[in-house]
CSV table of C-alpha atoms and ligand atoms in Angstrom, one decimal:
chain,number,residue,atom,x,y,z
Y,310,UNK,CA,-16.3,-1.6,-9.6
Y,311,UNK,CA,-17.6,1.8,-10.1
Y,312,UNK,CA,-17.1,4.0,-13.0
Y,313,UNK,CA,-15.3,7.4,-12.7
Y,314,UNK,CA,-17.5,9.8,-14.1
Y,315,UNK,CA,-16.4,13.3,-15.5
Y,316,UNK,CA,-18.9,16.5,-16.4
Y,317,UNK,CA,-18.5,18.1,-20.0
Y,318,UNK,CA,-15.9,20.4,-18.5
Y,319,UNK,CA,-13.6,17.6,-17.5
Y,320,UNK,CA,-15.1,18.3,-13.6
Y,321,UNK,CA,-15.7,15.1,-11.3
Y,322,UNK,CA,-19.2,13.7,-10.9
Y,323,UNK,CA,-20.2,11.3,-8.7
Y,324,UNK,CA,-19.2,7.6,-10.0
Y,325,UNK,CA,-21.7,5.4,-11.1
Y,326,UNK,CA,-22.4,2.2,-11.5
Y,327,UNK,CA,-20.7,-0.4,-14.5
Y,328,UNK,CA,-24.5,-0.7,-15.6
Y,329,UNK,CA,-25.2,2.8,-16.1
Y,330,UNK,CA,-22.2,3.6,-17.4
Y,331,UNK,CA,-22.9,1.0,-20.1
Y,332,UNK,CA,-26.1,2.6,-20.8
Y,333,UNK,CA,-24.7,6.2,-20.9
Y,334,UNK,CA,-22.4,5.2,-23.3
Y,335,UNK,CA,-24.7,2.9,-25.5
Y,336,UNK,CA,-26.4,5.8,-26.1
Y,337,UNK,CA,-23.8,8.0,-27.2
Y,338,UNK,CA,-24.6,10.8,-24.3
Y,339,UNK,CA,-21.0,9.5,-22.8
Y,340,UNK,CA,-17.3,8.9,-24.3
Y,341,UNK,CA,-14.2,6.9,-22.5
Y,342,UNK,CA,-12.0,8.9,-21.4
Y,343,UNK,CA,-9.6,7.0,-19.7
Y,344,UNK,CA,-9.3,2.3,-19.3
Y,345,UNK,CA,-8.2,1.9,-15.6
Y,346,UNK,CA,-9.4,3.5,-13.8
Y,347,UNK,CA,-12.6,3.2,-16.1
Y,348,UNK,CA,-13.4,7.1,-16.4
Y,349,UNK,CA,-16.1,8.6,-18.7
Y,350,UNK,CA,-17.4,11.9,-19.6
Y,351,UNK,CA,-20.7,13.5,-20.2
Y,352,UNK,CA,-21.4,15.3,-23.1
Y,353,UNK,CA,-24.4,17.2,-22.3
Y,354,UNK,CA,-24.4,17.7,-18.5
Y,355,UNK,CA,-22.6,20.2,-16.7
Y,356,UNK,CA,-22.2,20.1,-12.9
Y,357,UNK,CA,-24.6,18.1,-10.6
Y,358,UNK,CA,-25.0,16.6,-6.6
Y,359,UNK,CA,-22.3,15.3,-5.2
Y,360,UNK,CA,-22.3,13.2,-1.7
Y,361,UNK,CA,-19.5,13.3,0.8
Y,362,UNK,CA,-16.8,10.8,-0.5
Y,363,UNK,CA,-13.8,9.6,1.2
Y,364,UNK,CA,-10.2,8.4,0.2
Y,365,UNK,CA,-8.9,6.3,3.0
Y,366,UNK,CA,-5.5,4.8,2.6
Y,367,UNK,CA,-3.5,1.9,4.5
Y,368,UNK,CA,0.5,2.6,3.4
Y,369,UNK,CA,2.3,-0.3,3.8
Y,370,UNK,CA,6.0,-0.8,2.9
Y,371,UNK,CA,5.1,-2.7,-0.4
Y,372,UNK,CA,1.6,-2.1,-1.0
Y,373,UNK,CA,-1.1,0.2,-0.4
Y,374,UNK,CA,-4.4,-0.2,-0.1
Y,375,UNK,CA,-6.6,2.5,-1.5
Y,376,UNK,CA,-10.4,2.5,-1.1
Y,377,UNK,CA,-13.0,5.4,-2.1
Y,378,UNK,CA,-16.2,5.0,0.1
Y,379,UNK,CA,-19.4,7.5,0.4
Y,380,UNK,CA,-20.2,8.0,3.9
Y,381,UNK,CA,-23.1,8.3,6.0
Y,382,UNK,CA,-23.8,9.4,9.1
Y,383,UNK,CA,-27.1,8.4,11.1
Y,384,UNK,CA,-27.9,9.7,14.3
Y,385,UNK,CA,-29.5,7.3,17.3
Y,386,UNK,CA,-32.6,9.8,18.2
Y,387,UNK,CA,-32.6,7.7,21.4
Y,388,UNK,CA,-29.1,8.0,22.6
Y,389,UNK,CA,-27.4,10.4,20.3
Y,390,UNK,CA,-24.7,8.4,18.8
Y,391,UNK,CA,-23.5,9.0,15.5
Y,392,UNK,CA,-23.4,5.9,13.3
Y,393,UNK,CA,-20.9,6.1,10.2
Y,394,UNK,CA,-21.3,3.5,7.6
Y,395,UNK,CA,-19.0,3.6,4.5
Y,396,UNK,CA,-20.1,2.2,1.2
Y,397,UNK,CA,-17.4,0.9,-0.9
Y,398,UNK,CA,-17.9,2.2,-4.1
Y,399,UNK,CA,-13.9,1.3,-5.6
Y,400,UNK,CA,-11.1,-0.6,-4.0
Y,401,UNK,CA,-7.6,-0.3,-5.5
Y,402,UNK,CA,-3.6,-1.6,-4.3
Y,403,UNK,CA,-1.0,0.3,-5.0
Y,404,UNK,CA,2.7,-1.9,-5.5
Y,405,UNK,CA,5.4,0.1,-4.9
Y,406,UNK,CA,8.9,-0.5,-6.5
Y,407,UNK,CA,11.0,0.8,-3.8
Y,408,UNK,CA,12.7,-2.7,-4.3
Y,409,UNK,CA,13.6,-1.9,-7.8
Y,410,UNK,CA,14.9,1.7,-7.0
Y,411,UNK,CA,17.0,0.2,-4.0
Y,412,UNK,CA,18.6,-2.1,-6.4
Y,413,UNK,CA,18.8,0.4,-9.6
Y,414,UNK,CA,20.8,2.9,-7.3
Y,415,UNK,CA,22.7,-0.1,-6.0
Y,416,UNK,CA,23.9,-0.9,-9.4
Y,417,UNK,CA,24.8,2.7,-10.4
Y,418,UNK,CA,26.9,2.8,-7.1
Y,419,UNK,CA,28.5,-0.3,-7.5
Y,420,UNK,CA,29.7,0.8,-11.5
Y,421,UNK,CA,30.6,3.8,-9.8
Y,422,UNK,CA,32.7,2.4,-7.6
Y,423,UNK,CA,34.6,0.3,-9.9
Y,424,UNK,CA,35.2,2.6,-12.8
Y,425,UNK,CA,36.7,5.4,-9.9
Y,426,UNK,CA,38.9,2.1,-8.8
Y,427,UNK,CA,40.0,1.6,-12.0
Y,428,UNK,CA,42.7,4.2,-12.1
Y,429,UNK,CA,43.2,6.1,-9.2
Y,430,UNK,CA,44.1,9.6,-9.2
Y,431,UNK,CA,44.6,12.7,-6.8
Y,432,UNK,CA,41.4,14.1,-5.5
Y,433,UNK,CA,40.9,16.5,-3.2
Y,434,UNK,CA,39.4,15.8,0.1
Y,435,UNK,CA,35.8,16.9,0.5
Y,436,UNK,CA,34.5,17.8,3.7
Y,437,UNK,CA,31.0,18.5,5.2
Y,438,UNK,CA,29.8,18.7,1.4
Y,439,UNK,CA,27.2,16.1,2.2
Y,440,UNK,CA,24.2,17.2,4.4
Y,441,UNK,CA,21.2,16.3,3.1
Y,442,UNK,CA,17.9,18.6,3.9
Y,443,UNK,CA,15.6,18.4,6.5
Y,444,UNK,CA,13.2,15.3,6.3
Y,445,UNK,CA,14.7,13.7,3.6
Y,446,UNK,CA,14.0,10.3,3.0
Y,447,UNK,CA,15.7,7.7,1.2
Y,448,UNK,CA,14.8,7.7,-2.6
Y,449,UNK,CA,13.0,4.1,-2.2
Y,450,UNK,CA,10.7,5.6,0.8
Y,451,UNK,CA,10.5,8.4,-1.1
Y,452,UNK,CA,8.7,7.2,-4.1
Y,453,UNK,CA,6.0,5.6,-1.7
Y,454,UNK,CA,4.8,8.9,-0.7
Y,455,UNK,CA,5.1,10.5,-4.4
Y,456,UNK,CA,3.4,7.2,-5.8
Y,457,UNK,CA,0.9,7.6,-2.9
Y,458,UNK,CA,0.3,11.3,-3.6
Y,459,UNK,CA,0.2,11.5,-7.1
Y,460,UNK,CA,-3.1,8.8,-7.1
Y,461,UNK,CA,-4.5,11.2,-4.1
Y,462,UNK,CA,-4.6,14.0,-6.8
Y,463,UNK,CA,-5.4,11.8,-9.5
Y,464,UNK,CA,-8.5,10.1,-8.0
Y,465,UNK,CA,-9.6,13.9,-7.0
Y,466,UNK,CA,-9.3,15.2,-10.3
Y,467,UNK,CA,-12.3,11.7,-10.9
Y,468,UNK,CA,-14.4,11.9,-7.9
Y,469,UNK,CA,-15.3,14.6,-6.0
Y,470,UNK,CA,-13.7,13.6,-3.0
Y,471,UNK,CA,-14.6,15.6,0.1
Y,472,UNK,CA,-12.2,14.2,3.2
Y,473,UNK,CA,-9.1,11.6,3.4
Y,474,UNK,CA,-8.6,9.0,6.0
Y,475,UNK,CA,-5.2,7.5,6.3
Y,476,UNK,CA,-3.2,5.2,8.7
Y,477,UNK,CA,-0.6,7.0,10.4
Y,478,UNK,CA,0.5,4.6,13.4
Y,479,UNK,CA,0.4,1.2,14.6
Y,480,UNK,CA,-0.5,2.0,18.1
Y,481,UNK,CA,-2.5,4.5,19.9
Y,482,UNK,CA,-0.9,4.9,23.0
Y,483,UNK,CA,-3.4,7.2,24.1
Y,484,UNK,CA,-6.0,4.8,24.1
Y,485,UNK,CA,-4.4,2.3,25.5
Y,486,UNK,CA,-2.6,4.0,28.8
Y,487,UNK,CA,-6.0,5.8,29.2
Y,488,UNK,CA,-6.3,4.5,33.2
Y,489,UNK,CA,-10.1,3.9,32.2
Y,490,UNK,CA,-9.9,1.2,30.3
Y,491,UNK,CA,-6.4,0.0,30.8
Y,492,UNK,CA,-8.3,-2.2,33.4
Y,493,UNK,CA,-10.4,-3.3,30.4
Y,494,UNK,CA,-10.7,-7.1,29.0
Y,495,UNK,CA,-7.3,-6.7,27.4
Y,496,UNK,CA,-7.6,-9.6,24.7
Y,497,UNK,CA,-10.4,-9.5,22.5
Y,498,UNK,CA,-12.8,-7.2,21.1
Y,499,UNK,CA,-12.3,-3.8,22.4
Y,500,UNK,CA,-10.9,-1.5,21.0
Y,501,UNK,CA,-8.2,-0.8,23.5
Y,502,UNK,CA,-7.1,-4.4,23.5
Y,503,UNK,CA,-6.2,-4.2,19.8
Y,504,UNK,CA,-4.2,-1.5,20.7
Y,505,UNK,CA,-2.1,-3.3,23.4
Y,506,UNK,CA,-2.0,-5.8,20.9
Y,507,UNK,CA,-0.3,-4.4,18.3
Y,508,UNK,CA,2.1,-2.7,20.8
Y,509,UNK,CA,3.2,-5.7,22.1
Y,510,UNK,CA,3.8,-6.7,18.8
Y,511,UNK,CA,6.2,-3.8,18.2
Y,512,UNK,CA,7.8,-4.3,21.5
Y,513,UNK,CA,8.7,-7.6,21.2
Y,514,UNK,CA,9.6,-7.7,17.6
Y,515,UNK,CA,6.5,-10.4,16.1
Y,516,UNK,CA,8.1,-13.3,18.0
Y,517,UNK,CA,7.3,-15.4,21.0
Y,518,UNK,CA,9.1,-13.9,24.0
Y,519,UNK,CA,10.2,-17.6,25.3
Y,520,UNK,CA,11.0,-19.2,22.5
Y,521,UNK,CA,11.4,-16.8,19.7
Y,522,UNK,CA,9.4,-18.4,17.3
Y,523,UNK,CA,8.3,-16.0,14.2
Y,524,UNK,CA,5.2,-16.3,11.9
Y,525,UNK,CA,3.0,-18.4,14.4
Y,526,UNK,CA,-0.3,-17.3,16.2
Y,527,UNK,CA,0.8,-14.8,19.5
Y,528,UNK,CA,-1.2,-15.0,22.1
Y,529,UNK,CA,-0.8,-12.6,25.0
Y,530,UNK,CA,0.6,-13.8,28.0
Y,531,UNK,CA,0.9,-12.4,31.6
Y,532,UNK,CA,4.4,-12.6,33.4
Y,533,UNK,CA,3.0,-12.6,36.6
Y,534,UNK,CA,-0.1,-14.5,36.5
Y,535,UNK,CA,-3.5,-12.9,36.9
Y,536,UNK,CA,-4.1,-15.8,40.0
Y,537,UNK,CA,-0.8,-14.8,41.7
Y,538,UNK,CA,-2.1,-10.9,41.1
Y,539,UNK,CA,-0.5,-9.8,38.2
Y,540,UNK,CA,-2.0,-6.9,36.5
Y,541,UNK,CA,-3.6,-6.1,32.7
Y,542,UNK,CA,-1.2,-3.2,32.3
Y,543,UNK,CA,0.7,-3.3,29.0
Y,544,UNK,CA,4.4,-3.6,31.6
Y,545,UNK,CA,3.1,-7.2,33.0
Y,546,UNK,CA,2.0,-7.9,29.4
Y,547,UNK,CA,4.0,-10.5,26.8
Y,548,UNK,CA,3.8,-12.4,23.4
Y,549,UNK,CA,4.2,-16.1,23.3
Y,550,UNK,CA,3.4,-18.8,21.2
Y,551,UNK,CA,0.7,-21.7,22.2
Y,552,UNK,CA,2.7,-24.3,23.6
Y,553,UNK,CA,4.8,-21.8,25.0
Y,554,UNK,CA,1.7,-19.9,26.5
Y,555,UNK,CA,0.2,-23.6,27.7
Y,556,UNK,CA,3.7,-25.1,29.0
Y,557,UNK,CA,3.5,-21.9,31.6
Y,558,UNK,CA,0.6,-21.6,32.3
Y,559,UNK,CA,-0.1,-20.1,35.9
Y,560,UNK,CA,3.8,-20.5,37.0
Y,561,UNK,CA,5.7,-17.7,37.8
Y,562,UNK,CA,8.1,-16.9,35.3
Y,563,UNK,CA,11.2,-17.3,37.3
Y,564,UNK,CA,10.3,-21.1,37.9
Y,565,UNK,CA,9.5,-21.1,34.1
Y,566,UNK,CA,12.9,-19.8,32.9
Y,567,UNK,CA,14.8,-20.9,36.2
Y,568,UNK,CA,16.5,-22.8,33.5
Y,569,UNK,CA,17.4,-20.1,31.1
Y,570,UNK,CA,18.1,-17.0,33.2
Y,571,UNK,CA,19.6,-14.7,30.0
Y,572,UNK,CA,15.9,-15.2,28.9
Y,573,UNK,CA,14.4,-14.1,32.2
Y,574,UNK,CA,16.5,-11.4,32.0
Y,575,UNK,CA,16.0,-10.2,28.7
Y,576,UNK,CA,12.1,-10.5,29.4
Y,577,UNK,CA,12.2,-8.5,32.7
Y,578,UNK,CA,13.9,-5.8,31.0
Y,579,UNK,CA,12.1,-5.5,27.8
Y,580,UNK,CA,8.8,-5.6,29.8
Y,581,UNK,CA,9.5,-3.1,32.1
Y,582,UNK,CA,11.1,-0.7,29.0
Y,583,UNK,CA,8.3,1.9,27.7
Y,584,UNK,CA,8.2,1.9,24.3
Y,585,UNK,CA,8.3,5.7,22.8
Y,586,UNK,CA,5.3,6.3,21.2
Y,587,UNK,CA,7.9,7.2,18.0
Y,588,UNK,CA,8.0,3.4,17.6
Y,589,UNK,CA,4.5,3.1,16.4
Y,590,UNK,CA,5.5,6.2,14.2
Y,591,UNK,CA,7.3,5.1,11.1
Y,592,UNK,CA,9.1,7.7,8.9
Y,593,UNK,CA,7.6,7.4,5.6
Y,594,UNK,CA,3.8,7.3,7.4
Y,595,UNK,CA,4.5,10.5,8.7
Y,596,UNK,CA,5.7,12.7,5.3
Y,597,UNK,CA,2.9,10.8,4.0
Y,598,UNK,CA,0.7,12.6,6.2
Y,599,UNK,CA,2.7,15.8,6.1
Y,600,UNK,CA,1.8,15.4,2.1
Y,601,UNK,CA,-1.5,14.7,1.9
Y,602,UNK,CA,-2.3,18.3,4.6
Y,603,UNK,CA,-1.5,19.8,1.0
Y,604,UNK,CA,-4.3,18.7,-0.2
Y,605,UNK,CA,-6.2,20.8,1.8
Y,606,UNK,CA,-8.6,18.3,2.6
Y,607,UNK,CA,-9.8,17.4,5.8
Y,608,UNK,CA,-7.7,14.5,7.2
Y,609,UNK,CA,-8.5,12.0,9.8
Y,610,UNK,CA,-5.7,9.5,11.2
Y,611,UNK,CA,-6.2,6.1,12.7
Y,612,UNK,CA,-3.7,3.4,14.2
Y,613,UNK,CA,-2.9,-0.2,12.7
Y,614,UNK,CA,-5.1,-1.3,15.8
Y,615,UNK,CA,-8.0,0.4,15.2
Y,616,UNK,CA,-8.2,-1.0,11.9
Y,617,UNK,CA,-7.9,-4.4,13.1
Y,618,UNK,CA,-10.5,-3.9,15.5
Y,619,UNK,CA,-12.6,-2.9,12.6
Y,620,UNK,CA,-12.0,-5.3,10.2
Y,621,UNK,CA,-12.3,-8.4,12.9
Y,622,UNK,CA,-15.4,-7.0,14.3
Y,623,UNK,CA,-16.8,-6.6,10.8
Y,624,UNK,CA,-15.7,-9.7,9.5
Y,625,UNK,CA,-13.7,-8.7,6.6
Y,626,UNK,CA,-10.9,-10.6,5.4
Y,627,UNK,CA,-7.7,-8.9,5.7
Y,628,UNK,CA,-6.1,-7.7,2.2
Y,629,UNK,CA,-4.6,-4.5,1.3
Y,630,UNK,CA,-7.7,-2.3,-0.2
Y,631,UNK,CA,-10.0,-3.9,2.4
Y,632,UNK,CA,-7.7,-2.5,5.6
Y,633,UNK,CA,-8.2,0.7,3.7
Y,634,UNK,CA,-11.9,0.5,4.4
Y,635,UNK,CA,-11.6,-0.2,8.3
Y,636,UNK,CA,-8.6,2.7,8.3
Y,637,UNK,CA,-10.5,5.4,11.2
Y,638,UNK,CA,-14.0,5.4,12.3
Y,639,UNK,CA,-16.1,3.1,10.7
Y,640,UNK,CA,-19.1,1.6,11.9
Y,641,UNK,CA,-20.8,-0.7,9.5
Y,642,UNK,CA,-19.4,-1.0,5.6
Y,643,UNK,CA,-21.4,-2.0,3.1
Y,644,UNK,CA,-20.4,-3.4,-0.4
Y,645,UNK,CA,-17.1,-4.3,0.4
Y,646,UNK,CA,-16.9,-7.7,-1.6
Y,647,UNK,CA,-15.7,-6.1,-4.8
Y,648,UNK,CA,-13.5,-6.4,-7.5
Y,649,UNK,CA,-9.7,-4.6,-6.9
Y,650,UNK,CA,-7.6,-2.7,-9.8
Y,651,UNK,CA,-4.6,-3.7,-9.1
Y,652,UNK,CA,-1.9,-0.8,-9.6
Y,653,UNK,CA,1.8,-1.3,-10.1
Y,654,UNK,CA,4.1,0.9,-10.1
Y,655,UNK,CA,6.3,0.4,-12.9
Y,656,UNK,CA,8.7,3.6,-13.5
Y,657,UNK,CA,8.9,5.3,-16.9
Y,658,UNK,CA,11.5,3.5,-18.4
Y,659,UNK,CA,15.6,4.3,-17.7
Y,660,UNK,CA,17.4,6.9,-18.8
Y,661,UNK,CA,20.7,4.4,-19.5
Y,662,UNK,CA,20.4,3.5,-22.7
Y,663,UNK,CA,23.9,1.1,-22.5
Y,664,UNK,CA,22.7,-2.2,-22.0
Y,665,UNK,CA,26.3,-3.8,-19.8
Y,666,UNK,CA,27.3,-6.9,-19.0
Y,667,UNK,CA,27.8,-8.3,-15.5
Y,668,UNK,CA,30.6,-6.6,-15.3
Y,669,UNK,CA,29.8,-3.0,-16.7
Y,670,UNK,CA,31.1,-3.1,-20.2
Y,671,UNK,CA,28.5,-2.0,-22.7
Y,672,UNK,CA,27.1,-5.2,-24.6
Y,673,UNK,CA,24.4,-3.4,-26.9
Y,674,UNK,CA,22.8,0.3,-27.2
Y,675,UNK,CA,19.3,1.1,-27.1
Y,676,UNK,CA,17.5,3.3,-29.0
Y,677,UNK,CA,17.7,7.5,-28.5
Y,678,UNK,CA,13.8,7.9,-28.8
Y,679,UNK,CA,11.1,6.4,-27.1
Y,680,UNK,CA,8.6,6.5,-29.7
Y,681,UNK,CA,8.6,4.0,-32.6
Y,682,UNK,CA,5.2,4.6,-35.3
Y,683,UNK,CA,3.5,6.0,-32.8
Y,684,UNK,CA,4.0,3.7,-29.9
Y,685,UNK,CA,6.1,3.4,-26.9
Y,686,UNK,CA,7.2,0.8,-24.5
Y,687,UNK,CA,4.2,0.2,-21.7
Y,688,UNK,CA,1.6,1.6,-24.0
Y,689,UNK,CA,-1.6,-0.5,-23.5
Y,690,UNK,CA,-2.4,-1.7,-27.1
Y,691,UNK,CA,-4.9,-4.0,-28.5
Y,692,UNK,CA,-3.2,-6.2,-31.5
Y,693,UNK,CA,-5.6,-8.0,-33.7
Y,694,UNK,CA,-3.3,-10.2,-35.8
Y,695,UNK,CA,-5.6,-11.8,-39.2
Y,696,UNK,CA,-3.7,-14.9,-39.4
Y,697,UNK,CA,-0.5,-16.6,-38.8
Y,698,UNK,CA,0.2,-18.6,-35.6
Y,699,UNK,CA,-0.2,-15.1,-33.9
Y,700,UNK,CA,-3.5,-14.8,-34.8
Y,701,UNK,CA,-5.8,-13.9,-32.6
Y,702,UNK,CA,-6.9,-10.7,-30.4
Y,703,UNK,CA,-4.3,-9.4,-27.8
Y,704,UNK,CA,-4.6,-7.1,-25.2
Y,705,UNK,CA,-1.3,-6.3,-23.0
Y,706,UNK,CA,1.6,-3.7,-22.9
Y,707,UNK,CA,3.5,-2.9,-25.7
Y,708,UNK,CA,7.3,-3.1,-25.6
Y,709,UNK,CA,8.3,-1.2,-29.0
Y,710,UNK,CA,11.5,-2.1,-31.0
Y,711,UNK,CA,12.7,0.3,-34.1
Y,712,UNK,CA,12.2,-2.7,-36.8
Y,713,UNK,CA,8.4,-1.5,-35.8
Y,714,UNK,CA,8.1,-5.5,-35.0
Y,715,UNK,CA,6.5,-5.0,-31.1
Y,716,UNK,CA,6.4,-7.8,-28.1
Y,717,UNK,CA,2.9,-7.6,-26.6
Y,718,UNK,CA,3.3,-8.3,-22.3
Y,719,UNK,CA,0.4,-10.2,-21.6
Y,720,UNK,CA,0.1,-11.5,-18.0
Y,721,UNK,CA,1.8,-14.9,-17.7
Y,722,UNK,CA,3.0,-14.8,-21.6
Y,723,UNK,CA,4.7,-12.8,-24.2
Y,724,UNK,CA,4.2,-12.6,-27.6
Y,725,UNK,CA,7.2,-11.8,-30.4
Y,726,UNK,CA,7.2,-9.8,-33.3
Y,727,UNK,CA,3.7,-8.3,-33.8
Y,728,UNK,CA,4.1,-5.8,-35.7
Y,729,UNK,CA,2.8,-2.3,-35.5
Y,730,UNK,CA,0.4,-2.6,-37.8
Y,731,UNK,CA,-1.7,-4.8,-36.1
Y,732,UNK,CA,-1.5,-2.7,-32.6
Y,733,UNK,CA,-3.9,-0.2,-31.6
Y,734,UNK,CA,-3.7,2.4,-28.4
Y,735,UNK,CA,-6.4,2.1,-25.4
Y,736,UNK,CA,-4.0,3.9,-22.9
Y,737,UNK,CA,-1.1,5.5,-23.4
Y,738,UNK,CA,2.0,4.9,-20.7
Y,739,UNK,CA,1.6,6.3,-17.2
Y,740,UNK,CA,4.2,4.4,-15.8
Y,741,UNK,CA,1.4,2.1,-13.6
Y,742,UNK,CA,0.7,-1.7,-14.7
Y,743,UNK,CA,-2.9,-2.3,-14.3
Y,744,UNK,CA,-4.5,-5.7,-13.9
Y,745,UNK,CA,-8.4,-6.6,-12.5
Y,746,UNK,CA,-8.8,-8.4,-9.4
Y,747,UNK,CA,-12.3,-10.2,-9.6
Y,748,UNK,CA,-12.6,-9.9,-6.0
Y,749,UNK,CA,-10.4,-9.3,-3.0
Y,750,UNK,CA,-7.6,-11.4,-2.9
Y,751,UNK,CA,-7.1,-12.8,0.9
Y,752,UNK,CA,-4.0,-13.6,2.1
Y,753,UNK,CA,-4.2,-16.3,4.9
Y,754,UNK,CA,-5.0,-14.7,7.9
Y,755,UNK,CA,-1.9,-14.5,10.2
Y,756,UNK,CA,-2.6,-13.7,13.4
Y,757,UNK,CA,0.8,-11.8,14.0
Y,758,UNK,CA,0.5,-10.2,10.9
X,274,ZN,ZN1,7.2,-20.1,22.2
């Protein structure tokens, strides 16, 4: 993973390597300034050369994958052709909680509800005292583009970062309605078959369009069979599982579904529907995009198809951070087996400080300050306990009590009453959980994923 690097005046450098950052620091010319991401600063130097570094982002509805790459560009002297290859030079995933804020306001509403129900009363009607602005966004969406955004400034305040690539749609219908290549091979390895790929997806809602079967490999079908002339276009075009796909083979589908006609139906229909192009345009994708033109920074966009394309014709394995990489134009990538700070989003605390039951009656109060001898709750500490059945060297998040008797979070275990003594700081609470991937964590590869 590289290492962050900061100039005497706090400005970004360009990161460097774990080695060199060892070195710089061995020798006293650098100082830590920050754990995860590992940042340091210079002492002695002042400004230098940057490159051309780029954020690219793949937003997800849980996760996103975040991936700082310097780019080249080499041009073919023969034909003219630009080449862009992207070195990875840090890989991050970003876990949302909009789970957690869905159910937090869920709770408020329900006590709410309850304690108004209680005892009735006269109130007087309210009307039209509701409207919410213009592009507002549920507060669980909406903390994916402030989480997203607020590491987009963070990482440029670390790296000189020069352009941002995100993915804004699934589809690009442009490409694939282009009459040029709608003709194209439509199933594998152009770019215009991912695409239709991922549109059929959408269209037919990730399931096989006979059977309906979810979370198997979708292959593409034809309705009306290529040998009885049916076209590539994306209207004669279906999803359906293998035996589905082999049981029709080259029948026509009303001899296939003669036997289920609501099916036939539904099919026809569904084929023959355009889907808007605001299907592959999700709500959240889009203010993310509208928030990151603040940046000022250049911004390209790229569709979920494109990066697919990439990353099969690449041969990366499909995880968060690395569909960040293959977000846009990229050509070749280099480095991309690397370790992954993992970044969860963990909220600052609560500002209830009733602890209720089930039911909503208070069963304990919490105390009024966060701080307790210095500490507070998701502090990163490192406790070195002398002796004892404690004993030992722990590193985890701190969860302060007022006795001044701590629990240290470790992953997979907690440890009870250290006391505050034994803790010291390494970073203080930023409301992020961070954890060190040794290398990309791949998920099995799902075709209709
Ligand atoms: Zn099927």
């Amino acid at each position: 993973m590289a290492v962050f690097v900061l100039d005497k005046h706090k400005q970004p450098l360009m990161p460097c390597t774990e080695k060199r950052a060892r070195l710089l620091l061995q020798r006293g010319r650098a100082v830590v300034v920050r754990l995860a991401p590992f940042t340091i600063r210079l002492k002695d130097r002042v400004g230098g050369e940057t490159q051309p570094l780029r954020l690219k982002l793949d937003p997800d509805s849980k996760t996103t994958g975040i991936a700082l790459v310097r780019e080249t560009e080499t041009v073919d002297p023969e034909t003219g052709e630009v080449e862009r290859t992207a070195h990875v030079l840090w890989l991050g995933e970003l876990e949302h909680r909009g789970q957690a804020i869905h159910k937090a306001l869920e709770t408020r509403r329900n006590f709410r509800r309850s304690r108004r129900y209680r005892k009735t009363r006269f109130r007087a009607p309210r009307f039209l005292n509701r409207t919410r602005s213009e592009g507002w966004l549920p507060p669980s969406l909406q903390h994916r583009i402030d989480t997203t955004t607020s590491w987009v400034t963070r990482l440029q305040r670390l790296a000189p970062i020069t352009a941002i690539s995100q993915e804004r749609v699934r589809f690009d219908t442009q490409i694939m309605q282009n009459p040029e290549i709608s003709g194209v091979e439509y199933q594998q390895g152009t770019l215009a078959g991912y695409e239709v790929r991922e549109y059929l997806l959408e269209k037919f809602h990730r399931t096989c369009a006979y059977c309906g079967a979810k979370d198997v490999p979708l292959e593409i079908e034809h309705i009306v069979p290529r040998s009885r002339g049916g076209s590539n276009r994306p209207s004669n075009l279906t999803l359906a599982c293998r035996p589905c796909n082999r049981k029709k083979a080259d029948k026509p589908i009303e001899v296939f579904l003669a036997r289920k006609p609501e099916v036939l139906k539904r099919i026809q229909a569904q084929a023959k529907a355009p889907l808007r192009d605001a299907a592959a345009v999700n709500a959240t994708r889009w203010a993310l995009f509208a928030a990151l033109k603040a940046t000022g920074l250049p911004i390209e966009t790229g569709s979920g198809g494109r990066t697919k394309y990439n990353r099969s014709r690449l041969d990366i394995p499909k995880t968060h951070a690395l569909d960040a990489v293959c977000v846009g134009q990229v050509d070749q990538v280099q480095n991309w087996n690397r370790p992954v700070l993992a970044i969860q989003a963990t909220g600052r605390g609560a500002y209830c400080r009733t602890r209720a039951f089930k039911n909503g009656f208070p069963r304990g109060y919490l105390i009024r300050h966060k701080r307790v001898r210095g500490f507070q709750t998701d502090d990163w500490v490192r406790a070195e306990v002398p002796k004892g059945k404690k004993a030992g060297i722990h590193v985890g998040r701190v969860a302060v009590r007022a006795t001044g008797s701590f629990n240290v979070q470790m992953p997979g275990k907690t440890l009870e009453g250290i006391s505050h003594r034994y803790c010291r700081l390494l970073q203080r609470a930023d409301g992020y959980g961070y954890a060190f991937q040794p290398k990309p964590q791949t998920e099995i590869a799902k075709w209709a994923a």
